[in-house]
mmCIF file of C-alpha atoms in Angstrom:
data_model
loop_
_atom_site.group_PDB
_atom_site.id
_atom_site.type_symbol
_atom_site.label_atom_id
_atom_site.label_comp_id
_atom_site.label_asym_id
_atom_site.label_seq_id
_atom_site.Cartn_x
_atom_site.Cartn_y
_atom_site.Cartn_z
ATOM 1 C CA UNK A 1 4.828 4.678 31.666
ATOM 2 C CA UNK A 2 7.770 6.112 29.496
ATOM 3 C CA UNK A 3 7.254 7.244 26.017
ATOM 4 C CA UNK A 4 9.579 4.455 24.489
ATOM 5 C CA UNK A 5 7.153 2.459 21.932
ATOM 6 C CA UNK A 6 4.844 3.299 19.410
ATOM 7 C CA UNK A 7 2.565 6.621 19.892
ATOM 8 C CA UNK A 8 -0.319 6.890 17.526
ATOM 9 C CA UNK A 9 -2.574 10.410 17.061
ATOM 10 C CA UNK A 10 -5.803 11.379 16.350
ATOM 11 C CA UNK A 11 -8.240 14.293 15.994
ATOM 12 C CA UNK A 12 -11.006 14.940 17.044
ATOM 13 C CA UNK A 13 -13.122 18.341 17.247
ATOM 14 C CA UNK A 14 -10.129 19.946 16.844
ATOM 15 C CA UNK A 15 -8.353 18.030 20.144
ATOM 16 C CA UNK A 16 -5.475 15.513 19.683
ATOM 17 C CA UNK A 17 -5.331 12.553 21.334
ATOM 18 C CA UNK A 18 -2.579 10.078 21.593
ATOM 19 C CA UNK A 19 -2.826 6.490 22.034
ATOM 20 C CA UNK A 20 1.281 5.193 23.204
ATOM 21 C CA UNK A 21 1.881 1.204 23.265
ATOM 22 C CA UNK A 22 4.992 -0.627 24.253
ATOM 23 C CA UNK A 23 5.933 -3.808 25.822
ATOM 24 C CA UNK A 24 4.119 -2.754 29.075
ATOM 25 C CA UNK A 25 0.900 -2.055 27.837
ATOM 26 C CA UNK A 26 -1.087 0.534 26.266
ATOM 27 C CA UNK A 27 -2.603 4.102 27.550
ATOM 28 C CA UNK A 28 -5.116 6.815 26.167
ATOM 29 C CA UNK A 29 -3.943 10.283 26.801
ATOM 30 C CA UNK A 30 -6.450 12.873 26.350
ATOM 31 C CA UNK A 31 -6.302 16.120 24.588
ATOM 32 C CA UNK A 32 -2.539 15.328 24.103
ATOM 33 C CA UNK A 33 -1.623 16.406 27.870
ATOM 34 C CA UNK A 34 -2.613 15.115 31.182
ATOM 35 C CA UNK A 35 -2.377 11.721 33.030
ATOM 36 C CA UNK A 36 -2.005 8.467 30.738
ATOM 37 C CA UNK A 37 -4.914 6.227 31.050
ATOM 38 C CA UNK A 38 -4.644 2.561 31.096
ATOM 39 C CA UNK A 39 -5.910 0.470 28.441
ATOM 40 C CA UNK A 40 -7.012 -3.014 29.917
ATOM 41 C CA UNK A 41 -7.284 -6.077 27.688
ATOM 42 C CA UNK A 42 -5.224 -5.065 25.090
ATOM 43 C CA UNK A 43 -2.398 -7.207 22.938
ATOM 44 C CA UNK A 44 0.018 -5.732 21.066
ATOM 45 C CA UNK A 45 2.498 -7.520 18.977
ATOM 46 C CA UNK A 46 5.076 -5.593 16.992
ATOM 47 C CA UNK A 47 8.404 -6.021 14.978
ATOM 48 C CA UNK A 48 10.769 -4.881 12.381
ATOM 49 C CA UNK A 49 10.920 -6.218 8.406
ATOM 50 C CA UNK A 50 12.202 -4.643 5.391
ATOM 51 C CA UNK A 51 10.739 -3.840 2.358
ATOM 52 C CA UNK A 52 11.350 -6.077 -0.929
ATOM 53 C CA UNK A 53 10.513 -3.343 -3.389
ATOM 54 C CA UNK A 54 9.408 -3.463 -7.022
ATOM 55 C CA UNK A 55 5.852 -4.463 -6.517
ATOM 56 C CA UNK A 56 6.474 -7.417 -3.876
ATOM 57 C CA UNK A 57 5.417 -8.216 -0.503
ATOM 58 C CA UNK A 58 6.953 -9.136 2.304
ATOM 59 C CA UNK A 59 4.683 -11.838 4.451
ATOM 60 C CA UNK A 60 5.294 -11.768 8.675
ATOM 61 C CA UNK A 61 3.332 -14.021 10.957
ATOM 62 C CA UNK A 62 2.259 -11.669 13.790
ATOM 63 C CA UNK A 63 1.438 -13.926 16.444
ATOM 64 C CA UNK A 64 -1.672 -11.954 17.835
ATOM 65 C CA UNK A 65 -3.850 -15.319 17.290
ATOM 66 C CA UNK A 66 -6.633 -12.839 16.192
ATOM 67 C CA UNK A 67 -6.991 -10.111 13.233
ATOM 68 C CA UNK A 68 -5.967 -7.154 14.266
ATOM 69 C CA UNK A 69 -8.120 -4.419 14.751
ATOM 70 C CA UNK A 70 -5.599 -2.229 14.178
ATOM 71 C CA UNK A 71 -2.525 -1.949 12.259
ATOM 72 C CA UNK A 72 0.863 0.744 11.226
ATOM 73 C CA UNK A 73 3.765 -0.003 9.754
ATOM 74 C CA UNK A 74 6.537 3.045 9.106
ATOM 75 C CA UNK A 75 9.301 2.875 7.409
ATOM 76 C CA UNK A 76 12.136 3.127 9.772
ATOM 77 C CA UNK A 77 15.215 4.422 7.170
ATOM 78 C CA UNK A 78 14.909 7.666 4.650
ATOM 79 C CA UNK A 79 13.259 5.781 1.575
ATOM 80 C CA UNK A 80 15.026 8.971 -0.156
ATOM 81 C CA UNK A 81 11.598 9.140 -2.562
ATOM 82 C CA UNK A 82 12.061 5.636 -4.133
ATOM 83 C CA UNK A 83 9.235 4.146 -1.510
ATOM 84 C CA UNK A 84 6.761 4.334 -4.353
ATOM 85 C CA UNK A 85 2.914 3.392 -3.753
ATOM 86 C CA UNK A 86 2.868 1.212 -0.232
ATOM 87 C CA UNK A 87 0.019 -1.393 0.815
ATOM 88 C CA UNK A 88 -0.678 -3.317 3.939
ATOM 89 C CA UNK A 89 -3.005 -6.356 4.522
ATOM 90 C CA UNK A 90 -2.963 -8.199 7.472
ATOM 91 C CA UNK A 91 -5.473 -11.497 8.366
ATOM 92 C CA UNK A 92 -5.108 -13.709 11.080
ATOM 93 C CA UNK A 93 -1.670 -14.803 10.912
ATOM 94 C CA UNK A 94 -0.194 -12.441 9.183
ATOM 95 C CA UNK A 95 0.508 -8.662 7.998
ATOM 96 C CA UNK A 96 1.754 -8.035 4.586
ATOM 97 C CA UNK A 97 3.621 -5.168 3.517
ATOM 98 C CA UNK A 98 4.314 -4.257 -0.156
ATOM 99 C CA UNK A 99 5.846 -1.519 -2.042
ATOM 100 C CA UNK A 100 5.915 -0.059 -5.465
ATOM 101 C CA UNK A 101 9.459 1.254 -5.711
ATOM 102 C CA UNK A 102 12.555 0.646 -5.504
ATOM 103 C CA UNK A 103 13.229 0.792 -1.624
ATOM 104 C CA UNK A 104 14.417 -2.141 0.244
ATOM 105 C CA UNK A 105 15.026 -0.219 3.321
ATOM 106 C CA UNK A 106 13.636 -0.975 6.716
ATOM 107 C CA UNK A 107 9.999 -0.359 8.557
ATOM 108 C CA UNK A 108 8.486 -1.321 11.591
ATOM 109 C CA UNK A 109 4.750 -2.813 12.261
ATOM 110 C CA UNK A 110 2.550 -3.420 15.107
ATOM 111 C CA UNK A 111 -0.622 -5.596 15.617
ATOM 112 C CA UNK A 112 -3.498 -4.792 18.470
#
């Protein structure tokens, strides 16, 4: 495994843990060090969109066939502080990304 992809953290009792996903696969690393893990049964779908800004959403069919059970989307380019307030709903076609300020810039999402 490499650590091109998407890596996603979490505490726990004071230990971080890191969950990494790309088109491979995904793994559970322990306490942030060690061996990666091998999650089995897992789909990921991911992708890039950009924001529309001023209180509207941008609507992308994800193509997991499911609703996620989990979701990110980051924005990919310095929103320079005109991001504003940002939302995310997704169902089971689609994730849908809004934004509250001015920023049309890019992000990127993924679906599991």
């Amino acid at each position: 495994a490499t650590n091109a992809g998407i890596r996603m953290q979490y505490e726990r009792a004071g230990i971080t843990h890191s969950i990494y996903m790309d088109s491979g696969g995904a793994w559970y690393q322990p306490d942030g060090g060690g061996n990666r893990v091998p999650i089995g049964g897992v789909t990921m779908r991911s992708g890039t969109g950009t924001f529309v800004g001023n209180g509207g959403t941008r609507t992308i069919a994800h193509g997991l066939g499911k609703t996620p059970s989990a979701y990110s989307v980051v924005p990919t380019s310095n929103p320079s502080g005109y991001l504003g307030e940002m939302w995310v709903s997704v169902g089971s076609t689609n994730i849908v990304v809004g934004n509250t300020g001015s920023h049309t810039g890019s992000f990127h999402w993924f679906v599991m």
